[in-house]
Amino acid sequence: MVNNVTNFLFIKGNNVLLGMKKRGFGKDKYNGFGGKLQVGESIEQAALREAKEESGLTPLVYEKRAIIDFPDSYPFRMNLYVCTKWDGEAIETEEMRPQWFSFDQIPYDQMWEDDRYWLSHILSGKKIKASFIFENNLDHDGTGINKIVDFKLEEVDTLE
């Protein structure tokens, strides 16, 4: 069974807000803000809740931009949203330390390996569907160095 998870990117001009994960799955990697659905939540509800909990920001204008699967590697489907208008100021939380990066200064060497394949599509306004297979299927806490062995990525008009 595939578990849906969420990821929120905040974009202002040519800058993106990423968070350094301080604990849990993906610790010590920069990522967007998101996580697991709670019982009874829709994907969108979970995305909004997680974004606020992890960044302090309340998304106002946003859209879903990607569905990314990790078959055989990590048992989840990432539902990625991009936010261009929000309320509040980014704050450090127990889980994430936010930092703004210009599009040409993104710290790919401190991120998930798959990010270097899809993030530029998202930052240029595209929608994508993708899947990535990593070499190590035993990286259960998401903290290991794990290389991509195969992937599929397509730009799409709709994510329905």
Backbone as numpy.savetxt, mean C-alpha at the origin, in Angstrom:
# Nx Ny Nz CAx CAy CAz Cx Cy Cz
-8.09 -19.36 0.68 -8.93 -18.18 0.68 -8.04 -16.93 0.68
-8.41 -15.97 -0.14 -7.66 -14.72 -0.22 -8.25 -13.72 0.77
-7.40 -13.11 1.57 -7.82 -12.08 2.51 -7.59 -10.71 1.89
-8.61 -9.87 1.91 -8.46 -8.50 1.43 -7.75 -7.66 2.49
-6.82 -6.86 2.05 -6.17 -5.86 2.88 -6.22 -4.53 2.13
-5.92 -3.45 2.84 -6.01 -2.13 2.23 -4.68 -1.41 2.30
-4.53 -0.42 1.43 -3.34 0.41 1.41 -3.77 1.78 0.88
-3.37 2.85 1.56 -3.73 4.21 1.19 -2.46 5.00 0.93
-2.39 5.68 -0.21 -1.31 6.60 -0.50 -1.88 8.01 -0.54
-1.22 8.94 0.13 -1.61 10.35 0.11 -0.66 11.08 -0.83
-1.23 11.80 -1.81 -0.42 12.47 -2.82 -0.75 13.96 -2.83
0.31 14.78 -2.77 0.16 16.24 -2.88 1.19 16.71 -3.90
0.71 17.19 -5.06 1.62 17.60 -6.13 2.46 16.41 -6.57
3.78 16.56 -6.56 4.69 15.48 -6.93 5.32 14.85 -5.69
4.53 14.77 -4.61 5.01 14.17 -3.37 4.02 13.11 -2.89
4.56 12.06 -2.28 3.74 10.99 -1.74 4.13 10.78 -0.28
3.10 10.55 0.54 3.33 10.28 1.95 3.43 8.77 2.14
4.57 8.33 2.68 4.77 6.92 3.01 5.01 6.83 4.51
4.80 5.65 5.04 5.05 5.45 6.46 6.07 4.36 6.68
7.00 4.59 7.60 7.94 3.54 8.01 7.21 2.68 9.03
7.06 1.40 8.70 6.34 0.46 9.57 7.19 0.18 10.80
6.64 0.41 11.98 7.40 0.29 13.22 7.20 -1.06 13.90
6.16 -1.80 13.52 5.90 -3.09 14.14 5.05 -3.94 13.21
4.97 -5.22 13.50 4.09 -6.12 12.77 4.56 -6.45 11.37
3.61 -6.90 10.55 3.91 -7.35 9.19 4.54 -6.21 8.38
5.70 -6.46 7.80 6.39 -5.46 6.99 7.21 -4.47 7.80
7.51 -4.80 9.06 8.29 -3.91 9.93 9.57 -3.47 9.23
9.94 -2.20 9.44 11.16 -1.59 8.90 11.12 -1.37 7.39
9.91 -1.32 6.81 9.76 -1.01 5.39 8.83 0.19 5.27
9.10 1.04 4.26 8.17 2.12 3.93 7.01 1.53 3.14
5.83 2.05 3.40 4.64 1.55 2.73 3.57 2.63 2.82
2.45 2.36 2.17 1.27 3.19 2.37 0.65 2.82 3.70
-0.53 3.38 3.97 -1.19 3.20 5.26 -2.40 2.30 5.07
-2.45 1.19 5.79 -3.57 0.28 5.61 -3.43 -0.95 6.47
-4.28 -1.92 6.18 -4.25 -3.16 6.95 -5.44 -4.03 6.66
-5.78 -4.83 7.66 -6.80 -5.85 7.53 -8.20 -5.29 7.78
-9.18 -5.97 7.22 -10.57 -5.64 7.45 -11.01 -6.21 8.80
-11.86 -5.46 9.50 -12.50 -5.99 10.70 -13.81 -6.64 10.29
-14.34 -7.49 11.15 -15.59 -8.20 10.85 -16.68 -7.19 10.52
-17.34 -7.41 9.38 -18.45 -6.56 8.96 -18.07 -5.33 8.16
-16.77 -5.06 8.04 -16.33 -3.88 7.28 -16.24 -4.18 5.79
-16.56 -3.18 4.99 -16.27 -3.27 3.56 -14.79 -2.92 3.36
-14.29 -3.19 2.18 -12.90 -2.85 1.87 -12.69 -1.34 2.03
-13.61 -0.55 1.50 -13.49 0.90 1.58 -13.54 1.40 3.02
-14.46 0.86 3.83 -14.54 1.26 5.23 -13.23 0.95 5.97
-12.68 -0.23 5.71 -11.41 -0.61 6.35 -10.28 0.31 5.91
-10.26 0.64 4.62 -9.20 1.51 4.09 -9.24 2.87 4.78
-10.43 3.44 4.93 -10.58 4.75 5.57 -10.18 4.68 7.04
-10.62 3.65 7.74 -10.29 3.50 9.16 -8.79 3.34 9.36
-8.18 2.42 8.59 -6.75 2.16 8.73 -5.92 3.40 8.38
-6.31 4.11 7.33 -5.58 5.32 6.94 -5.57 6.32 8.08
-6.71 6.54 8.71 -6.81 7.49 9.83 -6.02 7.00 11.04
-6.16 5.71 11.38 -5.46 5.16 12.54 -3.94 5.25 12.40
-3.44 5.00 11.19 -2.00 4.91 11.00 -1.34 6.23 10.63
-2.09 7.20 10.09 -1.48 8.45 9.63 -2.00 9.69 10.34
-3.19 9.59 10.96 -3.82 10.75 11.56 -4.64 11.56 10.56
-4.63 11.16 9.29 -5.33 11.91 8.24 -6.69 11.29 7.96
-7.67 12.14 7.69 -9.00 11.68 7.30 -9.17 11.93 5.80
-9.19 10.88 5.00 -9.34 11.05 3.55 -10.68 11.67 3.18
-10.64 12.65 2.26 -11.84 13.31 1.78 -12.08 13.02 0.29
-11.03 13.13 -0.53 -11.13 12.84 -1.96 -10.14 11.73 -2.26
-10.66 10.59 -2.71 -9.81 9.42 -2.94 -10.47 8.51 -3.98
-9.68 7.62 -4.54 -10.21 6.62 -5.46 -9.37 5.36 -5.41
-10.02 4.25 -5.70 -9.32 2.97 -5.75 -8.52 2.92 -7.04
-7.24 2.57 -6.95 -6.38 2.59 -8.13 -5.75 1.24 -8.46
-5.77 0.27 -7.52 -5.11 -1.00 -7.84 -5.69 -2.14 -7.03
-5.61 -3.30 -7.65 -5.83 -4.58 -6.96 -4.59 -5.40 -7.25
-3.89 -5.79 -6.19 -2.64 -6.51 -6.35 -2.68 -7.79 -5.52
-2.46 -8.92 -6.20 -2.46 -10.23 -5.55 -1.03 -10.73 -5.37
-0.87 -11.62 -4.41 0.43 -12.22 -4.11 0.29 -13.73 -3.99
-0.15 -14.40 -5.08 -0.42 -15.84 -5.00 0.85 -16.61 -4.63
0.66 -17.64 -3.83 1.75 -18.54 -3.40 2.75 -17.87 -2.48
2.68 -16.57 -2.25 3.68 -15.89 -1.44 3.08 -15.34 -0.15
2.08 -14.49 -0.28 1.40 -13.90 0.87 -0.10 -14.05 0.61
-0.86 -14.51 1.58 -2.27 -14.85 1.33 -3.22 -13.65 1.38
-2.90 -12.63 0.59 -3.83 -11.51 0.58 -3.87 -10.80 -0.77
-4.96 -10.02 -0.90 -5.18 -9.15 -2.06 -5.16 -7.72 -1.53
-4.25 -6.92 -2.06 -4.13 -5.53 -1.64 -5.03 -4.65 -2.50
-5.87 -3.88 -1.84 -6.76 -2.91 -2.47 -6.18 -1.54 -2.19
-5.63 -0.91 -3.23 -4.87 0.33 -3.07 -5.71 1.54 -3.45
-5.71 2.53 -2.56 -6.41 3.79 -2.78 -5.40 4.93 -2.83
-5.76 5.96 -3.60 -4.96 7.18 -3.65 -5.85 8.32 -3.18
-5.31 9.11 -2.25 -6.04 10.24 -1.68 -5.34 11.54 -2.08
-6.13 12.51 -2.56 -5.57 13.80 -2.96 -6.09 14.97 -2.12
-7.04 14.70 -1.22 -7.51 15.75 -0.32 -7.91 15.08 0.99
-7.48 15.69 2.10 -7.72 15.10 3.41 -7.82 16.19 4.46
-8.27 15.78 5.62 -8.31 16.64 6.80 -7.23 16.18 7.77
-6.63 17.15 8.47 -5.68 16.82 9.50 -4.23 16.92 9.05
-3.33 16.63 9.97 -1.89 16.63 9.72 -1.37 15.22 9.97
-0.42 14.81 9.16 0.19 13.49 9.35 0.93 13.46 10.68
0.68 12.41 11.45 1.32 12.26 12.75 1.92 10.87 12.88
2.96 10.75 13.69 3.53 9.44 13.98 2.59 8.71 14.93
2.36 7.44 14.64 1.49 6.61 15.47 2.31 5.44 16.01
1.68 4.61 16.81 2.37 3.43 17.34 2.89 2.53 16.23
2.20 2.55 15.09 2.53 1.62 14.02 3.37 2.23 12.89
3.19 3.52 12.61 3.83 4.12 11.44 4.46 5.48 11.75
5.58 5.75 11.06 6.23 7.07 11.12 6.14 7.66 9.71
5.24 8.64 9.49 5.03 9.19 8.14 6.17 10.10 7.68
6.40 10.07 6.38 7.40 10.95 5.77 7.02 11.21 4.33
7.12 12.50 3.93 6.84 12.89 2.54 8.08 12.64 1.69
7.85 12.13 0.47 8.92 11.93 -0.51 8.50 12.50 -1.85
9.41 13.20 -2.51 9.12 13.61 -3.88 9.17 12.36 -4.75
8.44 12.38 -5.85 8.35 11.21 -6.71 9.73 10.72 -7.16
10.70 11.60 -7.27 12.03 11.18 -7.73 12.97 10.82 -6.57
12.45 10.79 -5.34 13.27 10.45 -4.17 12.67 9.29 -3.37
11.81 8.50 -3.99 11.15 7.40 -3.28 12.19 6.35 -2.87
12.17 5.93 -1.60 13.18 5.00 -1.08 12.88 3.53 -1.40
12.93 3.19 -2.70 12.58 1.83 -3.11 13.42 0.76 -2.41
14.65 1.09 -2.05 15.51 0.10 -1.40 15.06 -0.20 0.04
14.10 0.58 0.55 13.56 0.34 1.90 12.08 -0.01 1.83
11.64 -0.53 0.67 10.24 -0.86 0.45 10.13 -2.31 -0.01
8.90 -2.78 -0.16 8.67 -4.09 -0.74 9.20 -4.09 -2.17
9.78 -5.19 -2.59 10.36 -5.28 -3.93 9.33 -5.01 -5.02
8.08 -5.44 -4.83 7.06 -5.25 -5.88 6.73 -3.77 -6.10
6.95 -2.91 -5.10 6.60 -1.49 -5.24 7.30 -0.84 -6.43
8.53 -1.23 -6.72 9.26 -0.62 -7.83 8.64 -0.94 -9.19
7.80 -1.98 -9.23 7.14 -2.36 -10.48 5.84 -1.60 -10.71
5.08 -1.35 -9.64 3.75 -0.78 -9.83 3.59 0.67 -9.38
4.42 1.17 -8.48 4.17 2.49 -7.90 4.19 3.61 -8.94
5.08 3.55 -9.90 5.15 4.62 -10.91 3.85 4.71 -11.72
3.20 3.58 -11.98 1.92 3.58 -12.69 0.87 4.34 -11.88
0.85 4.07 -10.57 -0.12 4.72 -9.69 0.15 6.21 -9.58
1.43 6.58 -9.42 1.77 8.00 -9.28 1.49 8.80 -10.55
1.45 8.11 -11.70 1.13 8.80 -12.96 -0.37 8.79 -13.25
-1.18 8.34 -12.27 -2.63 8.42 -12.40 -3.30 7.20 -13.00
-2.58 6.13 -13.22 -3.14 4.92 -13.83 -3.81 4.03 -12.80
-4.66 3.13 -13.28 -5.24 2.05 -12.49 -4.61 0.76 -12.98
-4.34 -0.15 -12.04 -3.71 -1.41 -12.43 -4.33 -2.61 -11.70
-4.14 -3.76 -12.33 -4.34 -5.06 -11.71 -3.00 -5.78 -11.86
-2.54 -6.39 -10.79 -1.23 -7.02 -10.84 -1.19 -8.22 -9.91
-0.21 -9.08 -10.16 0.09 -10.17 -9.23 1.59 -10.37 -9.21
2.10 -10.69 -8.03 3.53 -10.87 -7.82 3.79 -12.16 -7.07
4.79 -12.89 -7.51 5.22 -14.10 -6.81 6.64 -13.86 -6.31
6.82 -14.06 -5.02 8.13 -13.90 -4.39 8.81 -15.26 -4.26
10.16 -15.25 -4.18 10.90 -16.50 -4.10 10.71 -17.22 -2.77
10.53 -16.49 -1.68 10.46 -17.09 -0.36 9.02 -17.12 0.12
8.42 -18.29 0.15 7.04 -18.43 0.61 6.94 -18.53 2.12
8.06 -18.47 2.82 8.07 -18.65 4.27 8.30 -17.34 5.03
8.23 -16.20 4.35 8.43 -14.90 4.98 7.11 -14.46 5.63
6.72 -15.17 6.68 5.39 -14.98 7.28 5.19 -13.65 7.97
6.27 -12.98 8.38 6.08 -11.69 9.05 6.40 -10.51 8.14
6.78 -10.79 6.88 7.00 -9.73 5.92 8.20 -8.85 6.22
9.18 -9.39 6.93 10.35 -8.58 7.27 11.62 -9.03 6.55
11.55 -10.17 5.86 12.74 -10.67 5.17 12.98 -9.97 3.85
14.17 -10.19 3.32 14.47 -9.75 1.96 13.88 -10.80 1.04
12.99 -10.39 0.18 12.27 -11.36 -0.64 12.18 -10.83 -2.06
12.77 -11.54 -2.98 12.86 -11.12 -4.38 11.66 -11.61 -5.19
11.29 -10.84 -6.19 10.23 -11.20 -7.13 10.78 -12.25 -8.10
10.03 -13.33 -8.30 10.43 -14.32 -9.30 9.52 -14.29 -10.53
8.32 -13.73 -10.38 7.41 -13.61 -11.52 6.36 -12.56 -11.19
5.87 -11.89 -12.22 4.80 -10.92 -12.00 4.03 -10.70 -13.28
2.81 -10.18 -13.08 1.94 -9.78 -14.18 1.34 -8.45 -13.77
1.36 -7.48 -14.67 0.83 -6.16 -14.37 0.15 -5.62 -15.62
-1.08 -5.13 -15.45 -1.77 -4.51 -16.58 -2.47 -3.26 -16.14
-2.39 -2.23 -16.98 -3.15 -1.02 -16.75 -4.57 -1.29 -17.21
-5.53 -0.83 -16.42 -6.94 -1.09 -16.71 -7.74 0.21 -16.63
-8.92 0.21 -17.24 -9.79 1.38 -17.17 -10.65 1.36 -15.91
-10.97 0.15 -15.45 -11.83 0.01 -14.27 -11.36 -1.15 -13.41
-11.65 -1.09 -12.13 -11.26 -2.16 -11.22 -12.47 -3.01 -10.82
-13.60 -2.80 -11.48 -14.82 -3.58 -11.15 -14.69 -4.98 -11.65
